[in-house]
Amino acid sequence: MKRLAPALLLALTLAACGAEPAQEGAAPASLTWAIETEPITLNPQQWVQNKARLLVFNQFDALLSRDEQGEFHPWLATSWKVSDDGRVYTLRLRDDVTFHDGTTFDAAAVKANLDQFMVPGYNPAVAAIQLKAYEKSEVVSPTTIKITLKEPDALFLDFLASPYAGQVSPRSLKNAKDLKFGGPDLVGTGPFILDRYVPGQEIHYRRNPDYKWPPAGAAHQGPAHLAEITYRFLPEAAVRVGALTSGQVQVIEGVPATEAAMIERDPDLTLSTALNSGTSFSYYFNTSRTPFDDQRVREAFREAVDLDAVLRSVYQGTATRAWSLVAKSSPFYDASLEGRYGGDAAKANALLDAAGWKERDAEGYRVKDGKRLTVRVFASAAFQRDRRDVLAQAIQAQVKQNAGIDYQVKIVDQGAAQQALQDNDYEVFENSRGDSDSGAALNLILPAEGSLNRTHYADKRLDSWLAEAGAISDQERRKELYHKVQQTAVLDKAIVFPLYVPADQIAARKSVQGLGFEPASGTPASAYDVRIGT
């Protein structure tokens, strides 16, 4: 049975009772916020971009929330019990919540949202990982739902606190014009109502006047302070910063390293940053294709890069180097990997010589049997953030200069990137995940049947460790198992090249108050607590 400790429950109750009420008397304000990445979907249950997470919880609420220590707290569900065998979850729900379309949030709505994931093709990745153990849900009463799993699943509560558990009106699940994309006709229960989306330009929300059910830890109760908020899509960093300093927008996220010092010196601006959870931004090597079917070539690619120098050059000392595919902010991070590989050009060349790539062509690239040592990445433009294109160019230059590797960087649209993956026509796959429990990400990326296994590497031991870690709640045992996974993937088999730990930055006019980051993910929080001060 999952219960909050008495002291914590008392603290949460006092926080709820003593939280600042919504401002009264003052005219509600409007805010314009420039963001780096345009969402490829506005449906929380299709969420894939960590950069778009700040939009999700404006419009939708999850069943639970999670703090930075990993503890779960009530949200739309007021309490929950877990059976002794770990298979049955009984959730009590709030009885005062309505969707933006006027329909009632209740147990039937939760069941409809869970069952939607079982519709073939809706979100097969979530169905195969986060809900792999889901068997059925039963409406016990309007405020009670019983969820039965096929087997214990340590990641199920994390699912209930994730964007995937953003509750959507069953009516709009049936009637939305484009269910997978979402938009104004896919409605939730959140503090803001999405009423305008202009592709390539902006997304606009207006305040939900009936909102009174924020998650534990919110700074106030009742409706949001802001009357409306507009998010403008400004992918160019210099344009975002210029819009902030000129007063065209009051907030931006995605502050480039080249501009951070300038913002910090400006007395009218504030800058804050937080590391993201989940996995590091990493290169995953496709072991099913030449040349990365040879471990020596995989190791050589990593050794050919002086990553510390690259990160200093690209991010001017603001980036956190990654040593594992698990983010440094995760409790499962294996610090013993630090300093164990990379940055040895002599070793890179010796490895390539041993692998038979001894000759060079007129441009200095290594060749074998008349074929150049070429590897390609097809990076989706929709996921380009943090100057990843510049980072790729710096790595491209290093592997050529230090080892004679032809690294080709192709930034393409989402369709072309997906096609390359489906055709297995790539050598490098770049990825970072924003899951608050990194175990969820590992189960997507590493198992032989994982939906995001782009390395095509298969190891029964690794699969068994991941399966065991996903089925138990003992955090120390999970940590031990995930350390084994990291040792195998990073050191023993070299199927991944971790680069940096993604972070989010928020810069704003000093008059903007209440900005912050989600404690579990490290991404910018929703605009619920944001207000314009004096």
Short mmCIF file of N, CA and C in Angstrom, two decimals, residues 241 244-245 252 255-256 259-271 506-508:
data_model
loop_
_atom_site.label_atom_id
_atom_site.label_comp_id
_atom_site.label_asym_id
_atom_site.label_seq_id
_atom_site.Cartn_x
_atom_site.Cartn_y
_atom_site.Cartn_z
N VAL A 241 17.00 35.83 -28.20
CA VAL A 241 17.65 36.75 -27.27
C VAL A 241 17.34 38.20 -27.65
N LEU A 244 13.95 39.19 -26.51
CA LEU A 244 13.89 39.45 -25.07
C LEU A 244 14.47 40.81 -24.73
N THR A 245 15.66 41.08 -25.22
CA THR A 245 16.33 42.34 -24.85
C THR A 245 15.61 43.56 -25.42
N ILE A 252 12.22 33.85 -22.46
CA ILE A 252 12.69 32.93 -23.48
C ILE A 252 13.24 31.69 -22.80
N VAL A 255 18.65 29.38 -23.88
CA VAL A 255 19.61 30.48 -23.95
C VAL A 255 20.96 29.94 -24.40
N PRO A 256 21.50 30.42 -25.52
CA PRO A 256 22.79 29.92 -25.99
C PRO A 256 23.92 30.35 -25.08
N GLU A 259 25.38 33.84 -25.21
CA GLU A 259 24.63 34.99 -24.73
C GLU A 259 24.39 34.97 -23.22
N ALA A 260 24.77 33.88 -22.55
CA ALA A 260 24.45 33.74 -21.13
C ALA A 260 25.09 34.84 -20.29
N ALA A 261 26.37 35.14 -20.54
CA ALA A 261 27.06 36.15 -19.74
C ALA A 261 26.42 37.52 -19.92
N MET A 262 26.04 37.84 -21.15
CA MET A 262 25.41 39.13 -21.42
C MET A 262 24.10 39.26 -20.66
N ILE A 263 23.31 38.19 -20.63
CA ILE A 263 22.03 38.23 -19.92
C ILE A 263 22.26 38.38 -18.42
N GLU A 264 23.26 37.67 -17.89
CA GLU A 264 23.54 37.76 -16.45
C GLU A 264 24.00 39.16 -16.05
N ARG A 265 24.65 39.88 -16.96
CA ARG A 265 25.12 41.23 -16.65
C ARG A 265 24.01 42.27 -16.73
N ASP A 266 22.93 41.96 -17.39
CA ASP A 266 21.86 42.92 -17.60
C ASP A 266 21.01 43.02 -16.33
N PRO A 267 20.95 44.18 -15.70
CA PRO A 267 20.19 44.30 -14.43
C PRO A 267 18.68 44.12 -14.60
N ASP A 268 18.19 44.18 -15.82
CA ASP A 268 16.76 44.04 -16.06
C ASP A 268 16.34 42.62 -16.39
N LEU A 269 17.32 41.69 -16.43
CA LEU A 269 17.04 40.32 -16.83
C LEU A 269 17.47 39.33 -15.76
N THR A 270 16.87 38.15 -15.77
CA THR A 270 17.28 37.04 -14.90
C THR A 270 17.56 35.82 -15.77
N LEU A 271 18.43 34.95 -15.27
CA LEU A 271 18.77 33.71 -15.97
C LEU A 271 18.83 32.58 -14.97
N ILE A 506 16.13 29.44 -18.67
CA ILE A 506 15.06 30.42 -18.78
C ILE A 506 15.64 31.80 -18.52
N ALA A 507 15.45 32.70 -19.45
CA ALA A 507 15.82 34.11 -19.26
C ALA A 507 14.54 34.93 -19.32
N ALA A 508 14.46 35.96 -18.49
CA ALA A 508 13.20 36.72 -18.41
C ALA A 508 13.46 38.14 -17.94
#
